[in-house]
Amino acid sequence: MQQPMDTRGADSPSHPHAPLYLTIRERLLDAIARGEYETGTLLPSEHQLAEQFSTTRLTVRSAVDELVSQGLVRRVPGKGMLVSAPWLDGGPSLDGFRKRYAALGDDVSVRVLSRGLRDAGPYFAHLFDIAESDAVYSVRRLNSLNGRPVSVEQATMPYGPLAGIERIDLETFGLYEAYEMCGHKVALVQERLGIESLSARDAGLLGVEPGDPSLVIECVSLDADGCAIEHATLYNRGDRISYSYTF
């Protein structure tokens, strides 16, 4: 559980006549810089911050507005205020599902179905160049466009270089954003397309019949050093997702 930040002297900013919201902004900036609130995680609520600083929610909101305008905090309805970073609003050079379809004007939503650590095993040990007993982190998500499910995604990544990814809200931030938060920006993606019949479980999630065909996209994402940092498989509803390429 996050501990309340040290607010001693909050009413005595370095500039005595500075508005309180500027003091709160500077304290939040300092807490973020020190890692008290990590990138991708939630800040305390406006109500909690107002209590910590003995002020009103309106004053806190003014302070946070400054951080939002700088790209350091992102407000997410129904969740709260998440620590972001200036580069996140520009997005990584390669776009994931969320940014790709949001850019087309679609209402994108992502639901995490499961996530957790497990041993790499032989396949992922070879892919990520790690030991079979080393940990990998797996995330299973349901992607929807305009309120309708379109794909089930299973992503696996080496935990060592991406330690801390379990603290990032992967319903708000894309996986490529999360990798960059952990210091590994995606530089290259290798993809393979195929057609497979949907399992009963995935068909139920996508609202189709078991055995219906699915457009399957299997991809391996690499960082700037050429190291694989993700293996992902997306099972897409063919009537709602298309794939195009230029060569």
CSV table of C-alpha atoms in Angstrom, one decimal:
chain,number,residue,atom,x,y,z
A,1,MET,CA,0.0,0.0,0.0
A,2,GLN,CA,1.3,3.4,-0.9
A,3,GLN,CA,2.3,5.6,2.1
A,4,PRO,CA,1.1,9.2,2.3
A,5,MET,CA,3.8,11.5,1.0
A,6,ASP,CA,5.7,13.8,3.4
A,7,THR,CA,3.8,17.1,3.4
A,8,ARG,CA,5.7,18.8,6.1
A,9,GLY,CA,6.1,22.4,5.2
A,10,ALA,CA,3.5,22.3,2.5
A,11,ASP,CA,2.2,25.6,3.6
A,12,SER,CA,5.7,27.1,3.4
A,13,PRO,CA,6.8,26.9,-0.2
A,14,SER,CA,10.1,28.3,-1.3
A,15,HIS,CA,8.2,31.3,-2.6
A,16,PRO,CA,6.1,32.4,0.4
A,17,HIS,CA,3.4,34.0,-1.8
A,18,ALA,CA,3.1,31.2,-4.3
A,19,PRO,CA,-0.4,29.7,-4.6
A,20,LEU,CA,-0.9,26.4,-2.7
A,21,TYR,CA,-1.7,24.5,-5.9
A,22,LEU,CA,1.9,25.2,-7.1
A,23,THR,CA,3.3,23.8,-3.9
A,24,ILE,CA,1.2,20.7,-4.3
A,25,ARG,CA,2.3,20.4,-7.9
A,26,GLU,CA,6.0,20.6,-6.9
A,27,ARG,CA,5.5,18.0,-4.2
A,28,LEU,CA,3.8,15.6,-6.6
A,29,LEU,CA,6.5,16.2,-9.2
A,30,ASP,CA,9.2,15.4,-6.5
A,31,ALA,CA,7.3,12.3,-5.4
A,32,ILE,CA,7.1,11.0,-9.0
A,33,ALA,CA,10.8,11.8,-9.6
A,34,ARG,CA,11.8,9.9,-6.5
A,35,GLY,CA,9.7,6.9,-7.6
A,36,GLU,CA,7.2,7.2,-4.7
A,37,TYR,CA,4.6,7.0,-7.4
A,38,GLU,CA,5.9,4.9,-10.3
A,39,THR,CA,5.0,5.3,-13.9
A,40,GLY,CA,1.8,3.5,-14.8
A,41,THR,CA,0.5,3.4,-11.3
A,42,LEU,CA,-2.3,5.4,-9.5
A,43,LEU,CA,-1.8,8.6,-7.6
A,44,PRO,CA,-3.9,9.1,-4.5
A,45,SER,CA,-7.4,10.4,-5.2
A,46,GLU,CA,-8.2,14.1,-5.1
A,47,HIS,CA,-10.0,13.6,-1.8
A,48,GLN,CA,-6.9,11.8,-0.3
A,49,LEU,CA,-4.5,14.5,-1.6
A,50,ALA,CA,-6.8,17.2,-0.3
A,51,GLU,CA,-6.7,15.6,3.2
A,52,GLN,CA,-2.9,15.3,3.0
A,53,PHE,CA,-2.4,18.9,2.1
A,54,SER,CA,-5.3,20.2,4.3
A,55,THR,CA,-6.9,22.0,1.4
A,56,THR,CA,-9.8,21.6,-1.0
A,57,ARG,CA,-10.3,19.2,-3.9
A,58,LEU,CA,-10.5,22.2,-6.2
A,59,THR,CA,-7.0,23.3,-5.2
A,60,VAL,CA,-5.7,19.7,-5.8
A,61,ARG,CA,-7.4,19.6,-9.1
A,62,SER,CA,-5.6,22.7,-10.2
A,63,ALA,CA,-2.3,21.2,-9.3
A,64,VAL,CA,-3.0,18.0,-11.1
A,65,ASP,CA,-4.3,19.9,-14.2
A,66,GLU,CA,-0.8,21.3,-14.5
A,67,LEU,CA,0.7,17.8,-14.5
A,68,VAL,CA,-1.9,16.6,-17.0
A,69,SER,CA,-1.0,19.4,-19.4
A,70,GLN,CA,2.7,18.4,-19.1
A,71,GLY,CA,1.8,14.8,-19.9
A,72,LEU,CA,3.0,13.5,-16.5
A,73,VAL,CA,-0.4,12.4,-15.3
A,74,ARG,CA,-3.3,10.9,-17.2
A,75,ARG,CA,-6.9,11.0,-15.9
A,76,VAL,CA,-8.8,7.8,-16.6
A,77,PRO,CA,-12.6,7.8,-15.9
A,78,GLY,CA,-13.5,5.1,-13.5
A,79,LYS,CA,-9.9,4.5,-12.4
A,80,GLY,CA,-8.4,7.7,-11.2
A,81,MET,CA,-5.1,9.6,-12.0
A,82,LEU,CA,-2.3,7.5,-13.4
A,83,VAL,CA,1.4,8.6,-13.5
A,84,SER,CA,2.3,8.9,-17.2
A,85,ALA,CA,5.4,10.5,-18.9
A,86,PRO,CA,5.7,13.1,-21.6
A,87,TRP,CA,6.7,10.6,-24.2
A,88,LEU,CA,3.6,8.5,-23.7
A,89,ASP,CA,1.3,11.1,-25.2
A,90,GLY,CA,3.4,11.0,-28.4
A,91,GLY,CA,3.3,7.2,-28.3
A,92,PRO,CA,6.0,4.7,-29.2
A,93,SER,CA,7.2,4.5,-32.8
A,94,LEU,CA,5.3,1.3,-33.3
A,95,ASP,CA,1.7,1.4,-32.3
A,96,GLY,CA,-0.2,-1.4,-30.5
A,97,PHE,CA,-3.9,-2.2,-30.6
A,98,ARG,CA,-5.1,0.7,-28.5
A,99,LYS,CA,-3.2,3.5,-30.4
A,100,ARG,CA,-3.8,2.0,-33.8
A,101,TYR,CA,-7.6,2.0,-33.6
A,102,ALA,CA,-7.9,5.1,-31.4
A,103,ALA,CA,-6.2,7.0,-34.2
A,104,LEU,CA,-9.0,5.8,-36.5
A,105,GLY,CA,-11.6,7.3,-34.2
A,106,ASP,CA,-12.8,4.0,-32.5
A,107,ASP,CA,-13.7,3.7,-28.9
A,108,VAL,CA,-11.1,1.3,-27.6
A,109,SER,CA,-11.4,-0.7,-24.4
A,110,VAL,CA,-9.2,-3.5,-23.0
A,111,ARG,CA,-10.0,-5.9,-20.2
A,112,VAL,CA,-7.3,-8.0,-18.5
A,113,LEU,CA,-8.6,-11.6,-18.1
A,114,SER,CA,-5.5,-13.0,-16.3
A,115,ARG,CA,-1.9,-12.1,-15.6
A,116,GLY,CA,0.9,-13.6,-13.6
A,117,LEU,CA,4.4,-15.1,-13.4
A,118,ARG,CA,5.5,-18.6,-14.4
A,119,ASP,CA,8.6,-20.5,-15.5
A,120,ALA,CA,9.8,-19.9,-19.0
A,121,GLY,CA,10.0,-23.5,-20.2
A,122,PRO,CA,12.0,-24.5,-23.3
A,123,TYR,CA,10.2,-22.5,-26.0
A,124,PHE,CA,10.3,-19.1,-24.2
A,125,ALA,CA,13.8,-19.8,-22.8
A,126,HIS,CA,15.0,-20.2,-26.4
A,127,LEU,CA,13.1,-17.1,-27.7
A,128,PHE,CA,14.1,-14.8,-24.9
A,129,ASP,CA,17.6,-16.3,-24.3
A,130,ILE,CA,17.0,-17.1,-20.7
A,131,ALA,CA,17.0,-20.2,-18.5
A,132,GLU,CA,14.0,-22.5,-18.5
A,133,SER,CA,13.5,-21.8,-14.8
A,134,ASP,CA,13.6,-18.0,-15.3
A,135,ALA,CA,10.3,-16.2,-14.9
A,136,VAL,CA,8.2,-14.9,-17.7
A,137,TYR,CA,5.1,-12.7,-17.3
A,138,SER,CA,2.0,-13.6,-19.1
A,139,VAL,CA,-1.0,-11.4,-19.8
A,140,ARG,CA,-4.3,-12.4,-21.4
A,141,ARG,CA,-6.6,-9.6,-22.5
A,142,LEU,CA,-9.9,-9.0,-24.3
A,143,ASN,CA,-9.8,-6.1,-26.8
A,144,SER,CA,-13.0,-4.4,-27.8
A,145,LEU,CA,-13.9,-1.6,-30.3
A,146,ASN,CA,-17.0,0.5,-29.8
A,147,GLY,CA,-18.2,-1.8,-27.0
A,148,ARG,CA,-17.9,-5.0,-29.1
A,149,PRO,CA,-15.2,-7.7,-28.5
A,150,VAL,CA,-12.8,-8.1,-31.5
A,151,SER,CA,-9.8,-10.1,-30.3
A,152,VAL,CA,-8.3,-12.2,-27.5
A,153,GLU,CA,-4.7,-11.5,-26.9
A,154,GLN,CA,-2.1,-13.7,-25.1
A,155,ALA,CA,1.2,-12.0,-24.5
A,156,THR,CA,4.3,-13.4,-22.8
A,157,MET,CA,7.5,-11.5,-21.9
A,158,PRO,CA,10.7,-12.1,-20.0
A,159,TYR,CA,10.2,-10.8,-16.5
A,160,GLY,CA,13.9,-10.0,-15.7
A,161,PRO,CA,14.3,-7.0,-18.0
A,162,LEU,CA,10.7,-5.9,-17.5
A,163,ALA,CA,10.5,-6.3,-13.7
A,164,GLY,CA,7.8,-4.0,-12.3
A,165,ILE,CA,5.4,-4.5,-15.3
A,166,GLU,CA,3.0,-6.2,-12.9
A,167,ARG,CA,2.4,-2.8,-11.2
A,168,ILE,CA,1.3,-1.1,-14.5
A,169,ASP,CA,-2.4,-0.8,-15.3
A,170,LEU,CA,-2.5,-2.8,-18.6
A,171,GLU,CA,-6.2,-1.9,-19.1
A,172,THR,CA,-5.2,1.8,-19.4
A,173,PHE,CA,-1.7,1.6,-20.9
A,174,GLY,CA,-0.8,-0.4,-24.0
A,175,LEU,CA,1.8,-3.2,-23.7
A,176,TYR,CA,4.3,-1.2,-25.9
A,177,GLU,CA,3.9,1.7,-23.6
A,178,ALA,CA,4.5,-0.6,-20.6
A,179,TYR,CA,7.7,-2.0,-22.1
A,180,GLU,CA,8.9,1.5,-22.7
A,181,MET,CA,8.1,2.4,-19.1
A,182,CYS,CA,10.4,-0.5,-18.1
A,183,GLY,CA,13.2,0.8,-20.4
A,184,HIS,CA,12.7,-1.4,-23.4
A,185,LYS,CA,11.1,0.5,-26.3
A,186,VAL,CA,9.9,-1.8,-29.2
A,187,ALA,CA,12.0,-1.2,-32.3
A,188,LEU,CA,10.9,-4.1,-34.5
A,189,VAL,CA,8.0,-6.4,-34.8
A,190,GLN,CA,8.0,-9.7,-36.7
A,191,GLU,CA,4.5,-11.0,-37.5
A,192,ARG,CA,3.0,-14.2,-38.9
A,193,LEU,CA,-0.6,-14.5,-40.1
A,194,GLY,CA,-2.8,-17.6,-40.1
A,195,ILE,CA,-6.3,-19.0,-39.8
A,196,GLU,CA,-7.3,-21.1,-36.9
A,197,SER,CA,-10.6,-22.4,-35.4
A,198,LEU,CA,-11.6,-20.8,-32.2
A,199,SER,CA,-11.7,-22.7,-29.0
A,200,ALA,CA,-14.9,-22.8,-27.0
A,201,ARG,CA,-13.4,-20.4,-24.4
A,202,ASP,CA,-12.2,-17.8,-26.9
A,203,ALA,CA,-15.4,-18.1,-29.0
A,204,GLY,CA,-17.5,-17.3,-25.9
A,205,LEU,CA,-15.4,-14.2,-25.2
A,206,LEU,CA,-15.7,-13.0,-28.8
A,207,GLY,CA,-19.4,-13.8,-29.1
A,208,VAL,CA,-19.2,-16.4,-31.9
A,209,GLU,CA,-19.6,-20.2,-32.3
A,210,PRO,CA,-16.8,-22.6,-31.2
A,211,GLY,CA,-14.9,-23.7,-34.2
A,212,ASP,CA,-15.5,-20.5,-36.2
A,213,PRO,CA,-12.4,-19.3,-38.1
A,214,SER,CA,-10.2,-16.7,-36.6
A,215,LEU,CA,-7.6,-14.4,-38.1
A,216,VAL,CA,-4.5,-15.2,-36.0
A,217,ILE,CA,-1.6,-12.8,-35.7
A,218,GLU,CA,1.4,-14.1,-34.0
A,219,CYS,CA,4.2,-11.6,-33.4
A,220,VAL,CA,7.5,-11.3,-31.7
A,221,SER,CA,8.6,-7.8,-30.6
A,222,LEU,CA,12.2,-6.8,-30.3
A,223,ASP,CA,13.9,-3.8,-28.6
A,224,ALA,CA,16.7,-1.6,-30.0
A,225,ASP,CA,19.3,-4.2,-29.0
A,226,GLY,CA,17.6,-6.9,-31.1
A,227,CYS,CA,16.4,-8.7,-28.0
A,228,ALA,CA,13.0,-10.3,-28.0
A,229,ILE,CA,10.8,-8.8,-25.3
A,230,GLU,CA,7.4,-10.1,-26.2
A,231,HIS,CA,5.7,-13.0,-27.9
A,232,ALA,CA,2.0,-12.3,-28.5
A,233,THR,CA,-0.8,-14.2,-30.2
A,234,LEU,CA,-4.1,-12.4,-31.1
A,235,TYR,CA,-7.2,-14.3,-32.1
A,236,ASN,CA,-9.3,-11.9,-34.1
A,237,ARG,CA,-13.0,-12.0,-35.2
A,238,GLY,CA,-12.6,-11.9,-39.0
A,239,ASP,CA,-15.8,-10.0,-39.5
A,240,ARG,CA,-14.6,-7.1,-37.3
A,241,ILE,CA,-10.8,-7.0,-37.8
A,242,SER,CA,-8.9,-6.8,-41.1
A,243,TYR,CA,-5.2,-6.7,-41.8
A,244,SER,CA,-3.4,-4.7,-44.5
A,245,TYR,CA,0.2,-4.2,-45.4
A,246,THR,CA,2.4,-2.3,-47.8
A,247,PHE,CA,5.5,-3.7,-49.5
